[in-house]
Coordinates of C-alpha atoms and ligand atoms in Angstrom, one line a residue:
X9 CA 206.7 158.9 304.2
X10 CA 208.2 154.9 304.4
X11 CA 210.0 154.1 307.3
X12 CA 212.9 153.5 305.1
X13 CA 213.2 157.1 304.0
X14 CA 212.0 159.1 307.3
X15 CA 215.0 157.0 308.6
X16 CA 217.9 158.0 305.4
X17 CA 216.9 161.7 306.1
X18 CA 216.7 162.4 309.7
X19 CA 220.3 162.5 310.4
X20 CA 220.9 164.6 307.0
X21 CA 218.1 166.9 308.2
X22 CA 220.3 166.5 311.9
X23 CA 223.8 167.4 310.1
X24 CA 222.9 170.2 308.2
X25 CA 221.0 172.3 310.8
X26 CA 223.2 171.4 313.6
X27 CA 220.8 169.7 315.9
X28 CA 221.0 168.2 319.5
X29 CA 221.3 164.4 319.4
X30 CA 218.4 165.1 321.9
X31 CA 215.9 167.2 320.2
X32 CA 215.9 164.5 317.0
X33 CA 213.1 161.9 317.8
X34 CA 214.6 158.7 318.6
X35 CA 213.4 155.1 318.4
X36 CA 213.6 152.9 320.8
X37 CA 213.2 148.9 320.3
X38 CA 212.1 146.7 323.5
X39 CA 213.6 143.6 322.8
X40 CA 212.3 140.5 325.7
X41 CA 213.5 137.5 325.6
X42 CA 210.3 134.7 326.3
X43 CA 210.0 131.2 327.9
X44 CA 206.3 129.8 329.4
X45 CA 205.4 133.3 330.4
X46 CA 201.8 133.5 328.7
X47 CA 200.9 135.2 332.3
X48 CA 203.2 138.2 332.3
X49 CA 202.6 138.7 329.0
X50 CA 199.6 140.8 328.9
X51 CA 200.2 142.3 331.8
X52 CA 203.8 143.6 330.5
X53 CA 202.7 145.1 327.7
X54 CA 200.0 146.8 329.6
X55 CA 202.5 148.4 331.8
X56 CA 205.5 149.1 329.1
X57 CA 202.1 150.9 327.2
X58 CA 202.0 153.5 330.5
X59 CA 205.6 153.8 330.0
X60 CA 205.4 154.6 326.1
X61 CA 202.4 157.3 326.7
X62 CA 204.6 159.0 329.4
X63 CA 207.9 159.1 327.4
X64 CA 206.0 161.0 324.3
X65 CA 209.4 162.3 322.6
X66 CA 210.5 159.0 321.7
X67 CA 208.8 155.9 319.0
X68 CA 208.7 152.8 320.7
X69 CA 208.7 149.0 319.3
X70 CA 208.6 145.8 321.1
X71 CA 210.1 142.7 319.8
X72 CA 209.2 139.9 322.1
X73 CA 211.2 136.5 321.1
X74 CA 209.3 133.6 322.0
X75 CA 211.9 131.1 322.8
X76 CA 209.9 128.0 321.6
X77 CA 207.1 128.3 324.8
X78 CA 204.9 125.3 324.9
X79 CA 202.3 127.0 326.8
X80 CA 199.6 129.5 325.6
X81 CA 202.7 132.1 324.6
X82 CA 201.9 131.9 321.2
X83 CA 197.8 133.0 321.1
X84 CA 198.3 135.8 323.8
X85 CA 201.6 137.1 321.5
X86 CA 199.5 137.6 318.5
X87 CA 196.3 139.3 320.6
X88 CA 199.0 141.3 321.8
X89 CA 200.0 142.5 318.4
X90 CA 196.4 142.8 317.1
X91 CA 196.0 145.6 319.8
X92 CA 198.6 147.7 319.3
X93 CA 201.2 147.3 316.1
X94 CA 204.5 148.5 317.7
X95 CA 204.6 144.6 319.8
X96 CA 205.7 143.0 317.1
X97 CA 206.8 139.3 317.8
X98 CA 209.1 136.2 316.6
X99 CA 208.6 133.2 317.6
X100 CA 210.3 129.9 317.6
X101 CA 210.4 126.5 316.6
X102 CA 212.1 125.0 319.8
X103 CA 213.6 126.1 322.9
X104 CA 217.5 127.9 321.7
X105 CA 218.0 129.5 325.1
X106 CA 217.5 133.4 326.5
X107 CA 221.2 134.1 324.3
X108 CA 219.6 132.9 321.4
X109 CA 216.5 134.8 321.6
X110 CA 218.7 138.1 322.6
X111 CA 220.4 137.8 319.4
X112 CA 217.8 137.2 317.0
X113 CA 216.2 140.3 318.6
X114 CA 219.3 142.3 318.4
X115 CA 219.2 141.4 314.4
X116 CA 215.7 142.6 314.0
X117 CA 215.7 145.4 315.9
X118 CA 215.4 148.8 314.1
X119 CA 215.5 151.5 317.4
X120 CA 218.4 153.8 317.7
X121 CA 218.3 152.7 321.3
X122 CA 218.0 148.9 322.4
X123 CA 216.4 147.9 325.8
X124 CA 216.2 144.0 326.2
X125 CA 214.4 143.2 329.5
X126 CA 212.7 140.0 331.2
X127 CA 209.3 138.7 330.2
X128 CA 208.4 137.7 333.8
X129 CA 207.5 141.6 335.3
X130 CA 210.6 141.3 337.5
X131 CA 211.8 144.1 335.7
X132 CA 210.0 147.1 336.2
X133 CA 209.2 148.8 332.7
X134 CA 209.4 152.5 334.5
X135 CA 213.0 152.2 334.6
X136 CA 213.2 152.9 331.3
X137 CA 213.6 156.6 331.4
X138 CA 216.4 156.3 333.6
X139 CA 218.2 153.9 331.6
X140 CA 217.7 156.6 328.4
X141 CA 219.1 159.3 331.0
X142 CA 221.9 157.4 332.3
X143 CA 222.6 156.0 328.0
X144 CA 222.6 160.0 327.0
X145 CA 225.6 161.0 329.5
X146 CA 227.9 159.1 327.2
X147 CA 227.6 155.5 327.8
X148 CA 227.5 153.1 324.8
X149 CA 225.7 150.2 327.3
X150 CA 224.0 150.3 330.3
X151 CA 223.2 147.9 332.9
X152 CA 220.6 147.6 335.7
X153 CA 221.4 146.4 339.1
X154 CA 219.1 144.5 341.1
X155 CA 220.6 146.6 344.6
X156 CA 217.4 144.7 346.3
X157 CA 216.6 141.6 344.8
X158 CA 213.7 139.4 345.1
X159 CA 215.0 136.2 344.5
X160 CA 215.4 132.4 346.3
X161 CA 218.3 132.7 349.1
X162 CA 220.8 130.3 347.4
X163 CA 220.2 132.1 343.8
X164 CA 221.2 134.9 345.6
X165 CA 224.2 134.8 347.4
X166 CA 225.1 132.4 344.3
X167 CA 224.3 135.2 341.8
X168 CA 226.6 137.2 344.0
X169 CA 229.5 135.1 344.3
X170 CA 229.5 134.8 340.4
X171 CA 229.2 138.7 340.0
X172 CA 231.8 139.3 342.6
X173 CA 234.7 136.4 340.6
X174 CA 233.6 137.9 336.8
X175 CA 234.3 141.3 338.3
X176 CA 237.7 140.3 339.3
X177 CA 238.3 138.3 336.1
X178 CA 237.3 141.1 333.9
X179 CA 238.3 144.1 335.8
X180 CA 234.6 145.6 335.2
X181 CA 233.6 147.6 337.6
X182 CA 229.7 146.5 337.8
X183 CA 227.6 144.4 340.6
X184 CA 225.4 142.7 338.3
X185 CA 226.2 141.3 335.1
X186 CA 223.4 139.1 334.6
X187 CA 220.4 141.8 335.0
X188 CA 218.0 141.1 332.3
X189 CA 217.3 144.6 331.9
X190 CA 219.6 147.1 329.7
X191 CA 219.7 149.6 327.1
X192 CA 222.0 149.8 324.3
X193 CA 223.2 151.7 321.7
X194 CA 222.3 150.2 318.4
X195 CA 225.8 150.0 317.6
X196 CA 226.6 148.3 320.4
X197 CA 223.9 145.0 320.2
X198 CA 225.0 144.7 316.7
X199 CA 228.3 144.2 316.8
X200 CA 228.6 141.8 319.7
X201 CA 228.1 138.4 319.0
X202 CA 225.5 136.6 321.7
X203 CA 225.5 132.8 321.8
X204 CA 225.7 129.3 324.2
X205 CA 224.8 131.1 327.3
X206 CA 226.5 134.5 326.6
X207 CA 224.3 136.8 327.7
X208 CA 225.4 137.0 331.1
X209 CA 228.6 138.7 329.9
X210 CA 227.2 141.4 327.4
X211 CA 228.6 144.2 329.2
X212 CA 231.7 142.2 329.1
X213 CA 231.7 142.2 325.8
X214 CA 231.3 145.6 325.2
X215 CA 233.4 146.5 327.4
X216 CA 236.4 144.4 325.5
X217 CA 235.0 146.0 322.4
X218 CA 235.9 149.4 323.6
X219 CA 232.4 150.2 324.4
X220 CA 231.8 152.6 327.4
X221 CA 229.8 150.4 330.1
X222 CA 227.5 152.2 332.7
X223 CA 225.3 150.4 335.9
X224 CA 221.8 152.4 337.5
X225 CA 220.6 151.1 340.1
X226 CA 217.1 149.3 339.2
X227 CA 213.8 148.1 340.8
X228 CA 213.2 144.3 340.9
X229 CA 209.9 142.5 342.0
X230 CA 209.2 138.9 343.1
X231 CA 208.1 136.5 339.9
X232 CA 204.7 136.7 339.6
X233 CA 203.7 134.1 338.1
X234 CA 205.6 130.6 336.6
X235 CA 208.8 129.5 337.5
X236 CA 212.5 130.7 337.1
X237 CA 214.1 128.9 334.0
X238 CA 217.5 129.3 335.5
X239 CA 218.4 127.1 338.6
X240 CA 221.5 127.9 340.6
X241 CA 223.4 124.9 338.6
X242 CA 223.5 127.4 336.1
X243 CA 226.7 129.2 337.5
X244 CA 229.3 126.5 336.4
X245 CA 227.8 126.7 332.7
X246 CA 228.5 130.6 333.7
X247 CA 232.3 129.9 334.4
X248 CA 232.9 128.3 332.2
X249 CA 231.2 130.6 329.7
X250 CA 233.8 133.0 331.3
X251 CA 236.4 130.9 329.9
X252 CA 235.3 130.6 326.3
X253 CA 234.6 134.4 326.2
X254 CA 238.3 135.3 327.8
X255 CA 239.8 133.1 325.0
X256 CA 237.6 134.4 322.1
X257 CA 237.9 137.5 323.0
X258 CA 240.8 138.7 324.5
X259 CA 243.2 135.8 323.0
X260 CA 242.3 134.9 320.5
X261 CA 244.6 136.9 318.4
X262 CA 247.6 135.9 320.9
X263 CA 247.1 132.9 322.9
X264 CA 250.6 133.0 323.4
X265 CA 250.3 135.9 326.0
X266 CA 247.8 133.3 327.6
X267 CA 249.8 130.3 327.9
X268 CA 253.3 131.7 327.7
X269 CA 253.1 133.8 330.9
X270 CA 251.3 131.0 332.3
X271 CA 254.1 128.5 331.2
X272 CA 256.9 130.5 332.0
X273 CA 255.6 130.9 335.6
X274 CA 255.1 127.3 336.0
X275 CA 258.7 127.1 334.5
X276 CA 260.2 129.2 336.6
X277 CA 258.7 127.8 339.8
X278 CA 260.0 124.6 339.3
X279 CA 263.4 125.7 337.8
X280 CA 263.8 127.7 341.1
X281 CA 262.8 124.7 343.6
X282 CA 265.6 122.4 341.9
X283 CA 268.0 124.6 341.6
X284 CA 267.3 125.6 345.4
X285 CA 267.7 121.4 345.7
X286 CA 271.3 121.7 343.6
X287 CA 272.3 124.0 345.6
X288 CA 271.9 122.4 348.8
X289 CA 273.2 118.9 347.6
X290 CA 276.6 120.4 345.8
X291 CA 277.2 122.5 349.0
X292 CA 275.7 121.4 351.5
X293 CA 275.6 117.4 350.4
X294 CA 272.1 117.0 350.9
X295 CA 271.2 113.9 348.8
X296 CA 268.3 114.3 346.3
X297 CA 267.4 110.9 346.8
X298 CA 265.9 112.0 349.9
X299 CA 263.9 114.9 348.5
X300 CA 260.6 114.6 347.5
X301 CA 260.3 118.2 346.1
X302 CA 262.9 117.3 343.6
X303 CA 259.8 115.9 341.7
X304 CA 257.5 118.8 341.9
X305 CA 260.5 120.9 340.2
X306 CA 260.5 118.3 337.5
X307 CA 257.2 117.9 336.9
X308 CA 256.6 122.2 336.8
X309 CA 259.9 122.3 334.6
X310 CA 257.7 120.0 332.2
X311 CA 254.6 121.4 332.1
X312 CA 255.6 124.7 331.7
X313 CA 257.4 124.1 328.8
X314 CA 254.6 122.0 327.7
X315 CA 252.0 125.4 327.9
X316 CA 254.3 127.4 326.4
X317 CA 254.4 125.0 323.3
X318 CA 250.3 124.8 323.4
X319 CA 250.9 128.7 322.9
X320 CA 253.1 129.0 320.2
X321 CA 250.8 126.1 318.6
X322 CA 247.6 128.7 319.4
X323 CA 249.9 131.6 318.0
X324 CA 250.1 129.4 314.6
X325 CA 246.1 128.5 314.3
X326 CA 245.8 132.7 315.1
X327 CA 247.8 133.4 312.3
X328 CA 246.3 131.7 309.5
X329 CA 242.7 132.4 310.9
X330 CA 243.0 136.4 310.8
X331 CA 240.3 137.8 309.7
X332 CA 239.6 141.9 309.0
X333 CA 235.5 141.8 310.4
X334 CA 237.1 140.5 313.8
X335 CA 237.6 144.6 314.6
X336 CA 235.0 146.5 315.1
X337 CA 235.2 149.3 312.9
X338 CA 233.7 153.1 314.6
X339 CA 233.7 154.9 311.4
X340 CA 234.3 154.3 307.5
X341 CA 235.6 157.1 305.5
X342 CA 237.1 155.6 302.4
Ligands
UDP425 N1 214.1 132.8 329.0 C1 214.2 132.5 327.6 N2 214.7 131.3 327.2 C2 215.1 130.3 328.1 C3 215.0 130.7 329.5 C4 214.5 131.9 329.9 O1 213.8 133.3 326.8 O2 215.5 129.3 327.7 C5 213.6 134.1 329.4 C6 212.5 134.0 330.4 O3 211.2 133.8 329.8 C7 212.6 135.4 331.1 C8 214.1 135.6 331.0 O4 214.6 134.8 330.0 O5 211.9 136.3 330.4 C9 214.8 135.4 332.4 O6 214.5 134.1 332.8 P1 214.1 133.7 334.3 O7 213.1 134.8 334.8 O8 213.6 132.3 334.4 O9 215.4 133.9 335.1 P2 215.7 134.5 336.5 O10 214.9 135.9 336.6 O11 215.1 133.6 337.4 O12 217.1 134.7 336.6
MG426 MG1 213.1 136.2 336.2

């Protein structure tokens, strides 16, 4: 039978006899992002092999995404796929970035189940059943964290400084956003749209999405071999990443909650200050020549009202660019 059919009548064969979710053979699609790692390569699909053989109820492909390496990536990737037909593998032309080769991944990928994970064997392929546990109590995405992390000092306490401000801003409850290993739901990686340098806040995303967002606890090694692509610079790009994601996401369809509350606030601060300054001079005949602060009212006053207008402004770009495939539809019964 093609893969196409076997696919179109599973889940009829599932509705009518009433089946578990769990007892239906699922697929699950690898998806690993790739830079200059033509060491870990082999080795990597040695081990996710062990982890295939053990987890026999379930069919298994690997898309590596071979983000333009300029090393040996290439030859090793299609000796690789020679071996064994489930590594499948796309490669290329130049160097997009590890969002970039996410996406393109997500897009190809045909498992009911998406795990993306690092090329570099600092994620450990055995964690795999645990993610599919963890994914089955009712999560839509789940994320690994690195509890005990092999990583260069200032990566670290950087990595956690940026974890512990996105938490904050996002009101996620997870330690470690930026864990390259996590399963999905299919639904899930292909609705969320992965770009710049995005994939930090995929569970983010999904969470804003109304996607239920889960974290195990995951083993991480040292990097075997190469270098880290990612210096510690790359925490500011993070931020303000952060930024463009809290604006296309969450206001984008009403910027002027953004910048009105904002506005109002900066308003209302200065209103009070020079009215405290009023006050003071009609009763108590303080002049305002003398008082500095009468400025900083002013100048609040201002730019409060100024924000406000940048919102309204926002509020009249939103309105004309409403589109209907900007929600993320659950189900279609028409
Ligand atoms: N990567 C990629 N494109 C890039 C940079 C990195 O596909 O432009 C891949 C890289 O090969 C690795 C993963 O993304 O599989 C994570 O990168 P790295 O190990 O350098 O990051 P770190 O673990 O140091 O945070
Ligand atoms: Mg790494």
């Amino acid at each position: 039978m093609n893969e196409r059919r076997k696919r179109n009548i599973i889940p009829r064969i599932r509705r009518r006899v009433n089946l578990p979710l769990e007892r239906v053979r699922r697929k699950i699609s690898i998806v690993i992002p790739s830079y200059n790692e033509e060491d870990s390569l082999k080795p990597l699909a040695v081990e996710l092999r062990k982890v295939f053989n053990e987890m026999k109820d379930y069919d298994f492909e690997v898309i590596i995404v071979d983000d333009g390496s300029t090393d040996n990536s290439l030859k090793i990737l299609n000796e690789i796929r020679r071996e064994d037909e489930r590594f499948k593998f796309i490669s290329f032309q130049k160097n997009y970035g590890k969002s970039a080769a996410l996406s393109v991944g997500f897009k190809y990928a045909t498992g009911d189940l998406i795990v993306t994970m690092d090329a570099d064997l600092q994620d450990d392929p055995h964690e795999i059943p645990n993610l599919v546990k963890k994914i089955d109590e009712g999560y839509d995405l789940v994320s690994g964290w690195k509890k005990i992390r092999f990583d260069p000092f200032i990566k670290k306490y950087s990595s956690r400084i940026f974890n512990f401000v996105t938490s904050l801003m996002t009101g996620i409850k997870i330690h470690d956003f930026n864990c390259g290993l996590k399963i999905y739901r299919k639904e899930v990686a292909q609705s969320i749209k992965v770009y710049g340098e995005m994939h930090r806040y995929l569970p983010v995303l999904a969470h804003w999405n109304g996607f239920k967002v889960g974290e195990i606890v995951v083993k991480h090694h040292p990097r075997r071999y190469g270098k880290t692509k990612f210096g510690a610079s790359r925490f500011l790009k993070g931020f303000l990443d952060l930024i463009t994601i809290l604006f296309t996401t969450r206001y984008l369809r009403r910027p002027l909650h953004f910048f009105g509350t904002l506005g109002f606030f900066l308003f209302l601060i200065g209103f009070g200050i020079d009215l405290y300054l009023a006050y003071e001079w009609a009763f108590h005949g303080k002049y305002l020549t003398n008082r500095p602060m009468l400025w900083l009212g002013i100048l609040l006053i201002l730019l409060g009202m100024q924000t406000i207008a940048i919102g309204l402004i926002g509020e009249m770009i939103a309105h004309h660019a409403q589109r209907v495939e900007d929600y993320h539809i659950k189900v279609f019964k028409l």
